[in-house]
Each structure stands twice: as structure tokens, then as C-alpha cells.
Amino acid sequence: MTLFNQINSLLLGLFLLVATSLAYFQFTQTKTFMDSQIASDLNNTTNALTLMLKPHLETGDVASAETVINVIFEGGFYKKVSLTWLETNKTQVWENPIKVAGVPQWFLDLNLFESQSTESVITNGWIQLATLNLEANPAIGYSQLWKVMCDTLIALAIIFFVSLIILNLRLKRILAPLHRVADQAKLIAKREFQPNLAIPETTELKEVVLAINSMSGQLQAVFSQLDKEVVTLKKGKLTDTVSQLPNRLYLNSQLASWIKDPGYGGLLIARLDWLETIYDQFGYQVRDNTIQILAKEMQQTLPAVCPSFIARISNREFVFLVTKASQPQLNVYLQKVSRLISEAMQNANYDGEEQFAIGGAIRTDDITASELLANADNALQHALNESKVSHWYESVVKQDMTLTQWHTHLKEAIANKSLKFKWHPSVSFTNDKILHHEIYSIITIDDKQIRAAKFMPYIEQLELGSQFDKSLIEAIVENPTMKSSNKKVAINITHDSVLDLQFHSWLKGFLKAQPDQSRFYFEIQEDAILNHPEQSIHFANLIKEVGAQLGIDHYGREMASLSYLQNIKPNYVKLDQSLSCDMSNEMDVGELTQRLVLTRAVINTALGSGVDVIITAVEDYEQLERVSELQATGYQGFIIAPSDVN
């Protein structure tokens, strides 16, 4: 029961007690008064009637005596009148029934008034003429008592309802700060922080509001400090001090994480030998200032050409990891990089012989991070040896199909829902319970099964993401095994679907038609949230509105702040492989320590926001034991291999 109802009930009970007491006292006093009035009236009438009857009795005028009695009796105040002539011993009786207009019979049946009667002997001197007996009619008592009680109860009822209205209004006003405190506490539990509450006038509530305001401020400061700690760690351990670009350590982890997921793009390595000449001629300050200006221009310009990641890995080398780009787009990106470097040379008034060179390599199927980096470095050396500005590594891998052929086959597979599935469990650290199964899709083209790692890059290049996700979700719902098992399934959503508001509307209607929305988990990537916050928030709100679960994939991959957790409010996040998969005994002790510190801070930021954390890319039990110390919620990786969905 709420505090409002408890106070209301208490005051209502007290009011009813007081009202009942007042009604009781009014009832008893009125009854006593009416008893007294009836007795007094009875005595007075008896005396008067005796005097009036005496002359008629003395003369023996029976008719006149009866007339006198009839006049008195017809007034209705007496239930029974009897006159006994002592000379003849004849008794004459007048009797009225007890009937009271406007008084219910049940009230009369209560017999509240005892019978009152008087007896008087009428004499003439010493001679006794007759005996007069009067019995009072209690009707007047019942009538007056009923009227008084009705008036009393009506008055009390009016007072009660008026008091109840005033009490409710007053209580709501008094308890309004307490309701605001409760609402604020609920928001704080959800890690939503609002402006401080107004201080009420009530002393006790004032202390409560001050306490909740203080707690809210302190928790907000804690979460803000956690986020700042992550950003500081990333900048301190993973950022080049001069350019403020990511360093080699961060590049290696990002490259390893990116290469393990389906994707398309390439890697460029630029060597700027002219920076060393500037250092020799003008000193490190001029060189560093030139690097800072160039890095700023790169960060502002290049991501608009293609999604990319820029790092400085040595005094004169920059690396550009282009995460989503076809071959033509990579050529445009390379030309833009060349133009920016040339402009930087002009702005620095450089006129020496040393120039720059760029080597590029395109991502191919099943290539490793080290192979891609080596290919780009070979291309760079080729450009340097031949004094060329740029050179692409010539891949000997032959593509199975052209982009047009991929488009045809993918459209057909989407239309026909030619999909097969594997599912991969995420497991709780606490009790080894399966949290959910992540779905991996496989399509069939020309009787060949093709994994998502191979066809998803073409889905993104051809902008078929929304169509593919619709077909995938429908196929999952229709799959007999998934339908019968009723397991919780996690579905990765493409960037196209996050940006497509029509897909949002379709998904909302589709999920509402399902019997159990809570078994569906939808995962969006961190970079989609950072690059498209409005659409991501809209998608997140939609998922939570229908009762499904929301997850964030590649959590912690980007250099940006993690404050987006407060806006998206996911149910869980999956830690990016760059923060977990390289924690091996082969790592340098210092590097491993730095990685653990950063990973722990990233995890604590999510846990502090009430979000579950799943560590990904757990490959063996040795690694599992190492990451279990991070206090995350669960883990996922090939320590438990994906299995076919039959």
C-alpha cells in the first residue's frame, strides 16, 4: 500500500471513529430527551384529563366524558386510553396502532422506547368515580429520533466528503516532493540523471530531497569519471603524443578485430620522409606543428570520403585503415590522402628533394591482419624503389564472381530466403547458463554454401542490408527448430537497417505479431551509434518498446567517449575483440597490463550503467580464466563452437 493510501486510511479511520462517536452521543441524548418529553406530556395530560372528566363523571354524563376523551385521543399522542366506571365496573378502551409517517418499519421494530403509562383514580370527595389509564404512543419519539439521526448522518456525510476532498488535495501537495523523489530514484536506477529537485518546505521531506540530490550528483560524477577514465586511458596508452592520432598498439588491435569480422576495404601506409628534413632544418617544434596540422586535416576530411581509421605508427609513417570501401572508393581515398600531404608540404614551405610514398593493399577473403599489413608495406617499398607516389599491392587471389553477379545471386537468395543457420551461445560466468544464441547465417549459391564472412561485405557494398535483414528475421521465425526450441536468439543488424526508418516500421509491426518478443535480441554496432546517433536511438527505443532486447556489438572499439550508453540504454554490450582476444602470454608484460587496465575500465563503465557485458573472442580455457577476473556478465567465443540449426 502506498504512503498516500496509508495516511488516507488512518485519517479516514479516525474520522469514522469521531463521526460514529458523535452519532452515538446524538442518538442517546435525543432518545433520553424524547423519553423525558413523553413522560412529562403523559403526566400533564393525565392530570388535565382527570380534572376535565370529573364534572361529567359526577353527573353521570357518559357521552360528555367520552367526547372529552375522544378529543384527547384523536391527537395521536397516546397508544391506549382506558376508563373504568367503578360504580358499574364497566371499562371503555380507546387504542391507536403505532404508525409513523416517513419512518421505516425496521426502525420501529427496534423497540427503542419502553412503554410508559399512568393510572389515575377520579374521585368526588371520598367517593371514587372511575379509574383512568393512559399509555403513551412512542410514535412521536420515533419520528423525532429518526429525523435527528437522518440530519446528523447527512451533515456528517457532507463533512466527510468535503474533508476527504480537502485531505486528498492537501496530501497530494504535501507528498508531491516524495513522489518526485521516487521518480528521481527510478531514473537514477536507470542511470538517467535529471536536474536537482526543488527543496520542499516540510522539514522531513526537505532532508530526503537534499539526500537524493546529493546522491544523484555523486553517482553522476562517478559515471562521468568512469567515462573520463576510459578516454584518458585510451589517449594516454593508445594515442600518439604529437599528432593525437591512435598509435601502433591501437592500430594492431583494431586491425585484428576488423579482419575477424565480415568486411571490405583496405589498408594504406604513407611514409613522409620530408618530415625528417624539416626536423633537421627547423627542429622538432616546427616538425611537430606540421604533423599536428596535417593530422587535424586528415581527421576532418578523410572519414567523409570513406569510413576509416587513421594512426601514426612512427615519426614519418601514417596508416589508414579504410573499413568500408570498394576498389574505386579506395582509389579516391588514396588520391585525397596524397592531396592532403601535398598541401601540408606547401603550407610548410618545403622545397627539398625528399617526398612521400603510399602503399596500399585491398582486403581479400581469409586474409590475416599481418598479411594485410605486410602487403601494404610491400606496396610501399615498391613505390619507394620506383620513386612513385603510390602503388597498390597486386593480389593473386582471383575473385569468384563479379560485383554484378554477386548482386544477382544475393537478390535471389534474399527473395527465396535461401538461408541456413548456425548459432553460437553466450554463456554466463556465474552459473554457465546460456544467455542467448547468436545467429550466423549461410546462403546457398549454385549449390555452394557461403558463410556470412564472405557474402556480408557484398551485402553492404550493394546496400542490400535492409532487404537481407527482413529475409533473415522472417526465416529465423519460420525455422522449425528455432520455433520449437523457443531459445533466445541474437540477430546482428546491418548499418542499412539502422538508417532505414521504413525497416524500423516493418520490424515494429512484425515483432508485435510474434507471441514472445522477449526471445529476440537485436545487436547494432558501436560505430553505427557514434556516426548515426539519432537513427540509432530511434531503433533502440523501438526494440525496447515492443519488449525485445538490445545489444551493442564491438563495444569499446572506437576512441570516442562511452557516454552514448546513457542515450541508447542497451540491455547488454559485447566487448570488442581488440580488448579481449590478444590477452595472451606472448604479449609484452607492460602491454598486457595496459590492455587489462583499459579493458577493465571499459567493462566497469558499462556495468556501472547497469548494462551486462559479454566478453567475445574467448578461444580457450586459459584465456577464459584470465578474463573471468574482469567481473563481466558472460563470454562468447570458439571455446564453444557454433553448431548447426537443423
mmCIF file of C-alpha atoms in Angstrom, residues 197 283 394 396 530:
data_model
loop_
_atom_site.group_PDB
_atom_site.id
_atom_site.type_symbol
_atom_site.label_atom_id
_atom_site.label_comp_id
_atom_site.label_asym_id
_atom_site.label_seq_id
_atom_site.Cartn_x
_atom_site.Cartn_y
_atom_site.Cartn_z
ATOM 1 C CA LEU A 197 14.709 18.548 -7.258
ATOM 2 C CA GLY A 283 63.833 21.483 -35.258
ATOM 3 C CA GLU A 394 48.739 -6.837 -56.721
ATOM 4 C CA VAL A 396 46.962 -13.039 -56.815
ATOM 5 C CA LEU A 530 28.552 7.084 -32.963
#
